[in-house]
Coordinates of C-alpha atoms in Angstrom, one line a residue:
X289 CA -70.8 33.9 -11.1
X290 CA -68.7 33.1 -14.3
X291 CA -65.8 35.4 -14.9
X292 CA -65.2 36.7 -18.3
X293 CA -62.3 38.0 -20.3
X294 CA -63.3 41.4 -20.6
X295 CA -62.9 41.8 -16.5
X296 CA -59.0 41.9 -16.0
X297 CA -59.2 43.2 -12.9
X298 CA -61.3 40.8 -11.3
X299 CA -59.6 38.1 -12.7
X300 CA -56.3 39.7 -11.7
X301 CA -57.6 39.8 -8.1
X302 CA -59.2 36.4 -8.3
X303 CA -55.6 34.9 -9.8
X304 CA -53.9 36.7 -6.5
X305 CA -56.2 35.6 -4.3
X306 CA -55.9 31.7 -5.5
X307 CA -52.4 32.3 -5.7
X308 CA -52.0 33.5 -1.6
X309 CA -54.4 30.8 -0.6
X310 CA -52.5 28.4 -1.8
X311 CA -49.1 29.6 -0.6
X312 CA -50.5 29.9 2.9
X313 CA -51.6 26.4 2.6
X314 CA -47.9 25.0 1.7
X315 CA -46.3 27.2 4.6
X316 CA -48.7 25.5 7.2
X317 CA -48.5 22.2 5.9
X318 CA -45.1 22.1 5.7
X319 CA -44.0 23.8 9.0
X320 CA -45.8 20.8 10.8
X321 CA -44.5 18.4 7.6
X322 CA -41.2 17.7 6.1
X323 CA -39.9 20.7 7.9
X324 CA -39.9 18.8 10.4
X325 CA -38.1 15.8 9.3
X326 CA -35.0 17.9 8.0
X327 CA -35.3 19.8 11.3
X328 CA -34.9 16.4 13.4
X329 CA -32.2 15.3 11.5
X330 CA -30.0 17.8 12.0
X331 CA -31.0 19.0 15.8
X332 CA -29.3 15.3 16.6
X333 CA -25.6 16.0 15.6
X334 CA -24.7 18.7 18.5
X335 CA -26.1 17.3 21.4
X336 CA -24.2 14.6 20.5
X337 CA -21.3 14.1 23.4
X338 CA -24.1 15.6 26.2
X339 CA -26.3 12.8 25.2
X340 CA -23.6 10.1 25.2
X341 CA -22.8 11.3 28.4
X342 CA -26.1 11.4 30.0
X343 CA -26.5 7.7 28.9
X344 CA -23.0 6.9 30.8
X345 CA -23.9 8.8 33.7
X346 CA -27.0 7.0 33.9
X347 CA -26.1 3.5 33.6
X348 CA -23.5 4.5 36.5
X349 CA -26.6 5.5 38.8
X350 CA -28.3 2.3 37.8
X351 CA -25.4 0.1 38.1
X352 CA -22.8 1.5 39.6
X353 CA -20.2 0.9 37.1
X354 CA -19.4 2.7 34.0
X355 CA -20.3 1.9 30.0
X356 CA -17.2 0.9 27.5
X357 CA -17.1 3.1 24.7
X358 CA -18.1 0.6 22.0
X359 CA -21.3 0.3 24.7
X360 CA -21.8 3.6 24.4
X361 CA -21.6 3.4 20.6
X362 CA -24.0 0.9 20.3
X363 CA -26.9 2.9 22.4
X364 CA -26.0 6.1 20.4
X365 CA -26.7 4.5 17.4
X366 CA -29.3 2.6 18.7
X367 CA -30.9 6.5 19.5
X368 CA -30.3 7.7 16.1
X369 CA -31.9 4.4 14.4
X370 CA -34.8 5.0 16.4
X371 CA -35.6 7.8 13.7
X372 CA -35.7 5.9 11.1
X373 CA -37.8 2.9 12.8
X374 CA -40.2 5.3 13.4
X375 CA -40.6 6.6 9.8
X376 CA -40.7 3.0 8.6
X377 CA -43.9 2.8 11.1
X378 CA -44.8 6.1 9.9
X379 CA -44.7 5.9 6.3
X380 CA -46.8 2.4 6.7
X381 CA -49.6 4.7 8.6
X382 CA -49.4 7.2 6.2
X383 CA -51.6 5.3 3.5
X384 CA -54.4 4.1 5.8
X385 CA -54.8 7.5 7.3
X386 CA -54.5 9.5 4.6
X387 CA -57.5 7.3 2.8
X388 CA -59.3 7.2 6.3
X389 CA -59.4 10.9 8.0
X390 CA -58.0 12.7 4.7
X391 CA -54.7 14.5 4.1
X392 CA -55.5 18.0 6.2
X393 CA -56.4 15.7 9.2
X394 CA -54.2 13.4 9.2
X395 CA -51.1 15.9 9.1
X396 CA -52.8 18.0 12.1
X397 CA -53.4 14.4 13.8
X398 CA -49.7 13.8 13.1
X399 CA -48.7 16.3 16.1
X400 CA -49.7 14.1 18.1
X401 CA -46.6 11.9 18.0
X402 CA -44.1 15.4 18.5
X403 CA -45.6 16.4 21.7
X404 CA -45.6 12.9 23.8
X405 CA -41.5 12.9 21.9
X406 CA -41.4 16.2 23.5
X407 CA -42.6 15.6 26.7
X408 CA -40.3 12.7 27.2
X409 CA -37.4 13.8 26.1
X410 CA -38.1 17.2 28.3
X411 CA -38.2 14.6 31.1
X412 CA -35.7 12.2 30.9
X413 CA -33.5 13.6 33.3
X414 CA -36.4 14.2 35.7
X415 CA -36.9 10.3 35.3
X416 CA -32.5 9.6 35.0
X417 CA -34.2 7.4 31.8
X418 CA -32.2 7.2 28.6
X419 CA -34.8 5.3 27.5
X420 CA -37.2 7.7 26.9
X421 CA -35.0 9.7 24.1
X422 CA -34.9 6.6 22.7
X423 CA -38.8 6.7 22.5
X424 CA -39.1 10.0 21.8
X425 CA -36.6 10.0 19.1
X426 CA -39.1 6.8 17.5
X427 CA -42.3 8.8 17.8
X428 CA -40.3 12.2 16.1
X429 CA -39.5 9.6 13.6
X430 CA -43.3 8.1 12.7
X431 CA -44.2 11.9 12.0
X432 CA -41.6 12.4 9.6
X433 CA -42.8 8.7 8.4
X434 CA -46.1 10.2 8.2
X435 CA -45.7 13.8 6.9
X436 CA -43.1 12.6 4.3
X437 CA -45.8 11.0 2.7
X438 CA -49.1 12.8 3.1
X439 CA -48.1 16.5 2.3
X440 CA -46.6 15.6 -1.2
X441 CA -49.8 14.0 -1.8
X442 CA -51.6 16.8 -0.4
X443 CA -49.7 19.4 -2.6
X444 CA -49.7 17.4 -5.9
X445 CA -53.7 16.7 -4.9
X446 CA -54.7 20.7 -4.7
X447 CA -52.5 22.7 -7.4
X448 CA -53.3 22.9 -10.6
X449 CA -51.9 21.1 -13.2
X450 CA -49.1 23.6 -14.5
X451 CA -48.1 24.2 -10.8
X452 CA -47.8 20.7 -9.7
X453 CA -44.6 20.2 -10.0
X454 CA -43.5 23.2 -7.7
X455 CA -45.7 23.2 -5.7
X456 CA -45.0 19.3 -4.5
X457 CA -41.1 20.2 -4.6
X458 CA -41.8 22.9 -1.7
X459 CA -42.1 20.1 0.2
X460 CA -38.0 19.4 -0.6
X461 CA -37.8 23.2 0.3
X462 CA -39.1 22.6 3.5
X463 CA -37.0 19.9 4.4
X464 CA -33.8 22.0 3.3
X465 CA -34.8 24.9 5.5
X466 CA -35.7 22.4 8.7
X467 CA -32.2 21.3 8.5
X468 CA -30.6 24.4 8.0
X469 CA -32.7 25.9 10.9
X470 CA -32.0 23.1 12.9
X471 CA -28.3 23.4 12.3
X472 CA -28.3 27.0 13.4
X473 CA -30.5 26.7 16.9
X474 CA -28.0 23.6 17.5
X475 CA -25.2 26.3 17.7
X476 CA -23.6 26.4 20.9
X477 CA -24.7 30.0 21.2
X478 CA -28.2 29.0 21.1
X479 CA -29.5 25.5 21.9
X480 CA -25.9 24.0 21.5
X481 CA -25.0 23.7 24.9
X482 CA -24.7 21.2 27.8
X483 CA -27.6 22.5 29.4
X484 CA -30.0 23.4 26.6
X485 CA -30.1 19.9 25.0
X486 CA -33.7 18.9 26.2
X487 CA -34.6 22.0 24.9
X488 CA -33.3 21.7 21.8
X489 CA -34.0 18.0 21.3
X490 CA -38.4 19.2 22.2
X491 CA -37.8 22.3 19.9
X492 CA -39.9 20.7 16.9
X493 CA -43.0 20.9 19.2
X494 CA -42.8 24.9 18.2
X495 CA -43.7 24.3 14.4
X496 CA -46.2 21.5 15.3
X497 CA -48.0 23.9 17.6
X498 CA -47.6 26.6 14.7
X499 CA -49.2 23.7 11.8
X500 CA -52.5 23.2 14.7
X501 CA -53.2 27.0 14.8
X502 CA -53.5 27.5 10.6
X503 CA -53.7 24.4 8.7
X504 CA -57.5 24.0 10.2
X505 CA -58.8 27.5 8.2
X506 CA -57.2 25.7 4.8
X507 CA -59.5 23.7 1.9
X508 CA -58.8 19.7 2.0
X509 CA -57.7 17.9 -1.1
X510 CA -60.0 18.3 -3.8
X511 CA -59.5 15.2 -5.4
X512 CA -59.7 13.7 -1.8
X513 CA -63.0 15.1 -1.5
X514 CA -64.2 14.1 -4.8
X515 CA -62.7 10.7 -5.6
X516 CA -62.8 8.9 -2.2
X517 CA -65.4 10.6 -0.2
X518 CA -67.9 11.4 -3.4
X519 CA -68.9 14.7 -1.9
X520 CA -68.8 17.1 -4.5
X521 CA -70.0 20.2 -2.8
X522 CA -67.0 20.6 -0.6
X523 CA -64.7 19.8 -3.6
X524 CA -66.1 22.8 -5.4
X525 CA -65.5 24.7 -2.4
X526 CA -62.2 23.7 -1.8
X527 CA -61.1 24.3 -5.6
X528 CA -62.9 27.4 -5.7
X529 CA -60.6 28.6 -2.8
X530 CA -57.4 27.0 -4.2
X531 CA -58.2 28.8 -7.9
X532 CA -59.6 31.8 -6.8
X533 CA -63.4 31.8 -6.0
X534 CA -64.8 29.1 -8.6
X535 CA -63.7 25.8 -9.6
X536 CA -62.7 25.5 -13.1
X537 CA -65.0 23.6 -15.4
X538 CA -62.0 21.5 -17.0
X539 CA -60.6 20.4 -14.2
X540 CA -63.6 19.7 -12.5
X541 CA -64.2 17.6 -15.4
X542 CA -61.4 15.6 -15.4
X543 CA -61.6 14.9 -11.8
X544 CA -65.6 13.6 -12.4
X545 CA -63.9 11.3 -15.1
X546 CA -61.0 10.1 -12.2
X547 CA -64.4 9.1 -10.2
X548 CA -66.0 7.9 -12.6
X549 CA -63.3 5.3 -13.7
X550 CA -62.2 4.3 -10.1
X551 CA -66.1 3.8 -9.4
X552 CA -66.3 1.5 -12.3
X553 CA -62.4 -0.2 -11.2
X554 CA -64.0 -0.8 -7.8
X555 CA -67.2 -2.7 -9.4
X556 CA -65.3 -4.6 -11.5
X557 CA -63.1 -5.9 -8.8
X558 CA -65.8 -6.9 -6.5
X559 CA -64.7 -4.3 -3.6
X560 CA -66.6 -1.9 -2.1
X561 CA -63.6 0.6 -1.4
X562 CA -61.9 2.8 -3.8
X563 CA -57.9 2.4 -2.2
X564 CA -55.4 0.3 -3.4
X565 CA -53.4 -1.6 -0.4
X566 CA -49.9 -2.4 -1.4
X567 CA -49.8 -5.6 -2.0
X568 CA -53.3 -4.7 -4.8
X569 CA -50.5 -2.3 -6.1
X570 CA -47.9 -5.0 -6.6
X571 CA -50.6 -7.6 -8.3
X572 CA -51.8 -4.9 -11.1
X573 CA -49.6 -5.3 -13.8
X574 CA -50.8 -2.1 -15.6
X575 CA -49.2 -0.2 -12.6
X576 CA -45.8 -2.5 -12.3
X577 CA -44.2 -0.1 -14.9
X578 CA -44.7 3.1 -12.1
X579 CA -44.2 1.1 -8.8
X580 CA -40.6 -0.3 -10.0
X581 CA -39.9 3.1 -10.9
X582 CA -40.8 4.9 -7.8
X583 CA -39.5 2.3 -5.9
X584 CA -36.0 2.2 -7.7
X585 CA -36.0 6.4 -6.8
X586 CA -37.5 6.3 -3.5
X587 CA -34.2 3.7 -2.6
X588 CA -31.8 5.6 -4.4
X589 CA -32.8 8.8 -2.6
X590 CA -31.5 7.3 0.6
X591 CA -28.8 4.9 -0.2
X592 CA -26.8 7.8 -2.3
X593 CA -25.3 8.5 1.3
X594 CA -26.5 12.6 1.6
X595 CA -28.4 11.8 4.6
X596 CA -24.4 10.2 6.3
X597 CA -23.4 13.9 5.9
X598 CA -25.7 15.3 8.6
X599 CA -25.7 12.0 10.6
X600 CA -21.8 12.0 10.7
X601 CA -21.0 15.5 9.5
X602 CA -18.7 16.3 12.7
X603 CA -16.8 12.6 11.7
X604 CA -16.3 14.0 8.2
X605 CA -15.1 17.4 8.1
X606 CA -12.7 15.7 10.8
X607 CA -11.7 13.7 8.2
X608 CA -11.2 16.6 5.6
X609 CA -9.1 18.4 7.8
X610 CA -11.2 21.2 9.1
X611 CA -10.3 22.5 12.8
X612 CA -13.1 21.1 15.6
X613 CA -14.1 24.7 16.6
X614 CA -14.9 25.4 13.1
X615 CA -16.8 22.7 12.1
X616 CA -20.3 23.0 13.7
X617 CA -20.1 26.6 11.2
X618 CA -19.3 24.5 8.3
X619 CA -21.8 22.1 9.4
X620 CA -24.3 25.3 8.9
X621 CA -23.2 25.5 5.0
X622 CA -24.3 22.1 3.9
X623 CA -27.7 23.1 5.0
X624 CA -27.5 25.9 3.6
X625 CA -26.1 24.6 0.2
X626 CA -28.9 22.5 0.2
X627 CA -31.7 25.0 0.5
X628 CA -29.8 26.5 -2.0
X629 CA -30.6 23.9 -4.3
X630 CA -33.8 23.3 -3.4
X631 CA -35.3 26.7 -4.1
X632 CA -33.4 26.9 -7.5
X633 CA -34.8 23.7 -8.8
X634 CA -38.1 24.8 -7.3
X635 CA -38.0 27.7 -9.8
X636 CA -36.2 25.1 -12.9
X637 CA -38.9 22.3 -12.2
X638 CA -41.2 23.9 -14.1
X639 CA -38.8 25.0 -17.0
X640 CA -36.3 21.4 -17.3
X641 CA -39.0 18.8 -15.9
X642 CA -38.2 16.1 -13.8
X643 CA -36.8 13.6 -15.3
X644 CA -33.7 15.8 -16.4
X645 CA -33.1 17.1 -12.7
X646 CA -33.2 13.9 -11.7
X647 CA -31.2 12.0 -13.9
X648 CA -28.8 15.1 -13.5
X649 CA -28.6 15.0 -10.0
X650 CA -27.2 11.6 -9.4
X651 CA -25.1 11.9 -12.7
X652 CA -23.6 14.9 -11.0
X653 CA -23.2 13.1 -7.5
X654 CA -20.9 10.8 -9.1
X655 CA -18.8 13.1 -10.8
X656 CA -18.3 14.9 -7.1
X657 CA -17.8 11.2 -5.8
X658 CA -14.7 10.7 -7.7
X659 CA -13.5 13.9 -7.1
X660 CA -14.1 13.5 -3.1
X661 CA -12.3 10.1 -3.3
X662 CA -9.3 11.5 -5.4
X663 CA -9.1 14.9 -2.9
X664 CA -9.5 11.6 0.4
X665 CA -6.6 10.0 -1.1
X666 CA -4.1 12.5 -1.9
X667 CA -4.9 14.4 1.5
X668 CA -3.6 10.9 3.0
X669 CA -0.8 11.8 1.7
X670 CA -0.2 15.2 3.0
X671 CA -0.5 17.1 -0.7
X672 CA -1.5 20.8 0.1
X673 CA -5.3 22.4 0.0
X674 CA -6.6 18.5 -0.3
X675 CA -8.9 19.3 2.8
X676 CA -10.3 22.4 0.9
X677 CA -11.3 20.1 -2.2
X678 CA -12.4 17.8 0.0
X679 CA -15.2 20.1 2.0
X680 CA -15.7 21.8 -1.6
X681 CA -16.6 18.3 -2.9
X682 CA -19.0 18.3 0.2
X683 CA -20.8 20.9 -0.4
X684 CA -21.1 19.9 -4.1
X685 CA -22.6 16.7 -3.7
X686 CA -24.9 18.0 -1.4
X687 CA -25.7 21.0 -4.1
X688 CA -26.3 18.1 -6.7
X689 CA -28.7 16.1 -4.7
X690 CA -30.5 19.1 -3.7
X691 CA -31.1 20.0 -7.7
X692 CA -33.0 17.1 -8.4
X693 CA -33.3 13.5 -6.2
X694 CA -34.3 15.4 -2.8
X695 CA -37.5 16.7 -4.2
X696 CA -38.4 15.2 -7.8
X697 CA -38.2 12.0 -6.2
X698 CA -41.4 12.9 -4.0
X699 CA -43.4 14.1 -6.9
X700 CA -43.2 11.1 -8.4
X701 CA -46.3 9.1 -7.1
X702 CA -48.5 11.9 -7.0
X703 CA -47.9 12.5 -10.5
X704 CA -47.7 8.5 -12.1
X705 CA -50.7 6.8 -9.9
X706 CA -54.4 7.8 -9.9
X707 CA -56.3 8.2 -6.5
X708 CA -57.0 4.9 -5.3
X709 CA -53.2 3.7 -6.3
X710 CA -51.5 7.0 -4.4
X711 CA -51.8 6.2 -0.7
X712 CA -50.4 3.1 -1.4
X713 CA -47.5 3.9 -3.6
X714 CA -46.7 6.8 -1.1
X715 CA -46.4 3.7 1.7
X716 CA -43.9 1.3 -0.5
X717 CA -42.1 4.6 -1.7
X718 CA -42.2 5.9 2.1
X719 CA -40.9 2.3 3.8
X720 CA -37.9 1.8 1.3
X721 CA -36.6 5.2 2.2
X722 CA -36.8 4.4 5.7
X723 CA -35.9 1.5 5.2
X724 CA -32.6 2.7 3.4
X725 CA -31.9 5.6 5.4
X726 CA -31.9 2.7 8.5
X727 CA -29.7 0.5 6.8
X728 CA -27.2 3.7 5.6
X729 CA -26.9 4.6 9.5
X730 CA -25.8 1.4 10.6
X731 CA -23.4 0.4 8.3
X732 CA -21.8 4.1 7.4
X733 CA -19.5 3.8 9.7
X734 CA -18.5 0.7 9.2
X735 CA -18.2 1.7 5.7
X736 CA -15.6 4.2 6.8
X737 CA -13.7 1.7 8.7
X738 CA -12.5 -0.7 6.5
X739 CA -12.7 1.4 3.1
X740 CA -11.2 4.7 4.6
X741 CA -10.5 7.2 1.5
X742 CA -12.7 5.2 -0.4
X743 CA -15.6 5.1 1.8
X744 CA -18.0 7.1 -0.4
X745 CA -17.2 4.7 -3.5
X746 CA -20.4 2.5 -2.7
X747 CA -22.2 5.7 -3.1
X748 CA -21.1 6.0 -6.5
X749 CA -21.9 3.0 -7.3
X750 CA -25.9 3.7 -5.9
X751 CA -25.7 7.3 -8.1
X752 CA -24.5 5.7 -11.6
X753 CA -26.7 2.7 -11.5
X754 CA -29.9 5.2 -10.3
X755 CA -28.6 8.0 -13.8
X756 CA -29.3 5.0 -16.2
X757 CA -31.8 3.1 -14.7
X758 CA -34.2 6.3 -14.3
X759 CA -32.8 8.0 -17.7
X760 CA -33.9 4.7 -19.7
X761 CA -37.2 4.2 -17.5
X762 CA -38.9 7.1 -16.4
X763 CA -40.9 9.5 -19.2
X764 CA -41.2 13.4 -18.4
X765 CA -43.9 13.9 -16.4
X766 CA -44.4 17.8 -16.9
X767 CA -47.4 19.4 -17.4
X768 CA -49.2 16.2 -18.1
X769 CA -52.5 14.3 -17.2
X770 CA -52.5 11.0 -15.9
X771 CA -53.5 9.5 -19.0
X772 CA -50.6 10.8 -20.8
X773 CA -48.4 9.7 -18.3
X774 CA -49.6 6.3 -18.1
X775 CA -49.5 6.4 -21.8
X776 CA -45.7 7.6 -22.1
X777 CA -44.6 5.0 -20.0
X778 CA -46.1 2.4 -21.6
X779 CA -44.3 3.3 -24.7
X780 CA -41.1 4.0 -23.1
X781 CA -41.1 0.2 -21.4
X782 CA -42.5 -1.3 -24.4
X783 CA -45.7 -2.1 -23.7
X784 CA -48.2 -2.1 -26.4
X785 CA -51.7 -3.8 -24.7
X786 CA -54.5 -1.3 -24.5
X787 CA -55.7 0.0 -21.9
X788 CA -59.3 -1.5 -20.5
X789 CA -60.6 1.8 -19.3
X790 CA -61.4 4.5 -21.8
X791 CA -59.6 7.5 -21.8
X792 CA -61.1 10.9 -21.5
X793 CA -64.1 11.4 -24.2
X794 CA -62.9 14.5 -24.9
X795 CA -59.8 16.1 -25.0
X796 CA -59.0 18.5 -21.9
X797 CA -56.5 21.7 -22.4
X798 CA -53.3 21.4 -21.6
X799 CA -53.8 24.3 -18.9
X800 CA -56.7 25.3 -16.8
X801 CA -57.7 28.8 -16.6
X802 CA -59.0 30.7 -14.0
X803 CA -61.3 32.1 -16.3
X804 CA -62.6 29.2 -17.4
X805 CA -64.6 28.6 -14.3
X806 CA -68.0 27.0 -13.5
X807 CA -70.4 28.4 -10.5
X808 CA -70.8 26.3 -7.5
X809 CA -74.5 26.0 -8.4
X810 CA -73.7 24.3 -11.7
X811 CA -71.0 21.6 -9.8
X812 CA -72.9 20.9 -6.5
X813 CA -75.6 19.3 -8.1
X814 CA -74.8 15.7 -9.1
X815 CA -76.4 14.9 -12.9
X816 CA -75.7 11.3 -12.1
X817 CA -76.7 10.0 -8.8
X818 CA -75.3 6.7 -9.4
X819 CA -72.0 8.6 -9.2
X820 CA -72.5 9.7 -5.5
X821 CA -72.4 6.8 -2.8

């Protein structure tokens, strides 16, 4: 049934309706998603001395004789790189499963991973096997490789157009409010304590189990449906739930036209599949524009250093003078200053754009850099309140990142690459964060070695160079279509060749309306059937 304008009431109910659907589907996706990555890097930091010991007491057992402590060192590290090796995996898995069993499935298959990490790390002691945190810790690492992809493109895939951009930054939300949770149950008082830390450590199975028990009664991508299945019935259906009973005609339109012009991409090319692999993605010079950009952002996200903060948070409020009993409660306020941020630029996105809170994110990160380093330096020597600027300047940077890179940065290939590009743009976005968060683990302390007070510097270095680079590349993406997008960064990197496929034959609105709905009689049935495989 068609709504129409003189009905408020229904359409008021139908706009509510869309509207609790929809959040419903972001809280289950993301309580299995990149809550859980946040939450798993910050359960880490206070089992931190139980673990190392547990590994000593082990190798004792096995060997008789004790570990050094640069030994112990190296298989502590070795623990906590095991994370980020398993997002590397993860993020490459991400595309092929996301194309293969869609984006619903493939984050409910994605549990899979937490419960063997669970049961292993639940255990270890059982077995006297350091070896198995070491696993576990890999495979709580491929889900984060996997959900860090797939649920951005899940969320930019099924909102509409003029909620896209907050909708796909809840995922950044998420991930603030896993490590602010995860800081809180690591308190000594909960989770925190000798004892406990198996428990804590298997924690994340909760929110897996609490993603397999909703996310199944929730609609699938749309698009997903649409574009790489062809089945347009169950896209109807699953806008028509996402919008509020029926699909609107507009977007359905649009989305028809996305098919239609990756069919003919697919003919032209000679391949029978619709998705991109990577290395397709780094051969089409129409799309090198995007992927440099996306992978300049999806870098600079990690190699910024905010992730060393709740890696090595305990090592740097030592640092900045706080007293040892205090610090796992100032540990609690960076998460907390990032959730913060998160939810406020959730509600900016919208308003500013992207490109502005991401350009002023890292341009404010390096304005707190300097001040960190100058507070580092004077603390040295022994000027007064230096360790108070210095957590200040903390809590800051961790503000500024929270504005902008920790969750623009994620929108940013469900927004500048069509279907068939995304799953592989998600995986070379997903493996250079991993791949940077990896390399930022292992050298960090190093860092803080040999540059002491000026340790962070690097940092600043990573923040300036991302301002201008992104600020001279990257177009706002706001409330656009793909084919204004791809248009604006033409023109912004200087491109002037035409584009081979045609554009839209008619204009679409700038906003879809609930109102402006089609039945699902009208969509089901396919007026082409050349369209449909």
């Amino acid at each position: 049934m068609n709504s129409t304008g003189d009905n408020e009431p229904e359409e008021t109910s139908k706009s509510s309706g869309s509207a609790r659907i929809l959040a419903l589907t972001i809280c289950s996706a993301a309580i299995g998603g990149t809550f859980q990555y946040g939450y798993n890097i910050s359960i880490i930091n206070a089992p931190t001395l139980y673990i190392q010991a547990f590994i000593n007491d082990t190798y004792v057992e096995r060997r008789g004789t004790t570990l050094d402590t640069p030994q112990v060192t190296l298989l502590w590290t070795i623990v906590v790189s095991a994370f980020s090796l398993g997002g590397l995996l993860g993020a490459l898995l991400a595309g092929p499963m996301a194309v293969h069993f869609g984006r619903k499935n493939s984050l409910l298959l994605n549990n899979f991973f937490l419960f063997v990490g669970a049961v292993l790390v639940l255990t270890c002691k059982l077995a006297k096997s350091f070896e198995m945190i070491i696993l576990s810790r890999f495979l709580v690492g491929m889900n984060s490789g996997v959900s860090m992809n797939i649920q951005p493109m899940y969320f930019g895939e099924s909102a509409p157009k003029h909620l896209r951009g907050a909708v796909t930054f809840s995922s950044a939300v998420f991930t603030a409010f896993g490590i602010f949770l995860g800081q809180v149950v690591g308190l000594t008082e909960v989770l925190g304590a000798e004892p406990f830390w198996p428990y804590l450590l298997s924690s994340n199975a909760v929110p897996a189990l609490i993603q397999l028990l909703t996310l199944p009664w929730f609609p699938e991508s749309p698009r997903y449906l649409l574009i790489d299945r062809g089945d347009r019935e169950a896209c109807v259906q699953a806008l028509g739930r996402f919008r509020g009973g029926e699909a609107p005609i507009l977007e359905m339109e649009e989305m028809l036209q996305e098919q239609q012009q990756q069919q003919s991409a697919a003919v032209n090319s000679g391949s029978a599949a619709f998705a991109k692999t990577p290395w397709a993605l780094f051969k089409d010079c129409d799309m090198r524009s995007q992927l440099r950009t996306v992978m300049v952002a999806s870098s600079a996200m990690m190699l910024c250093g905010n992730d060393s903060f709740y890696f090595y948070a305990s090592y740097i409020f030592l640092e900045a003078g706080i007293p040892p009993a205090k610090i796992q409660y100032v540990t609690i306020g960076t998460g907390a200053s990032e959730l913060t941020a998160a939810i406020l630029s959730n509600l900016l996105i919208e308003r500013v754009g992207r490109r502005y809170l991401l350009v002023g994110g890292y341009t404010l990160m390096c304005c707190w850099t300097i001040v960190f380093t100058v507070a580092l330096t004077f603390q040295s020597h022994g000027v007064e309140g230096m360790p108070y600027l210095s957590m200040a300047c903390v809590f800051a940077y961790i503000l500024s990142f929270g504005l902008g890179p920790a969750g623009v940065t994620g929108i940013l290939p469900a927004e500048i690459f069509d279907q068939a590009a995304r799953p592989a743009a998600y995986m070379v976005a997903g493996s250079l964060m991993w791949i940077s968060l990896f390399f930022v683990g292992m050298i960090f302390p190093f860092i803080v070695n040999n540059l002491g007070n000026f340790c962070f510097l690097p940092f600043l270095g990573v923040c300036f160079l991302s301002a201008v680079f992104l600020g001279l590349t990257l177009p706002e993406t706001k409330g656009k279509t793909l084919a204004e997008i791809t248009a604006d960064f033409d023109r912004k990197n200087g491109r002037k060749k035409e584009r081979i496929e045609k554009q839209m034959d008619k204009p679409i609105k700038d906003d879809y309306q609930l109102g402006t709905a089609c039945s699902f009689s009208t969509l089901a049935q396919d007026p082409d059937p050349d369209l449909n495989h």
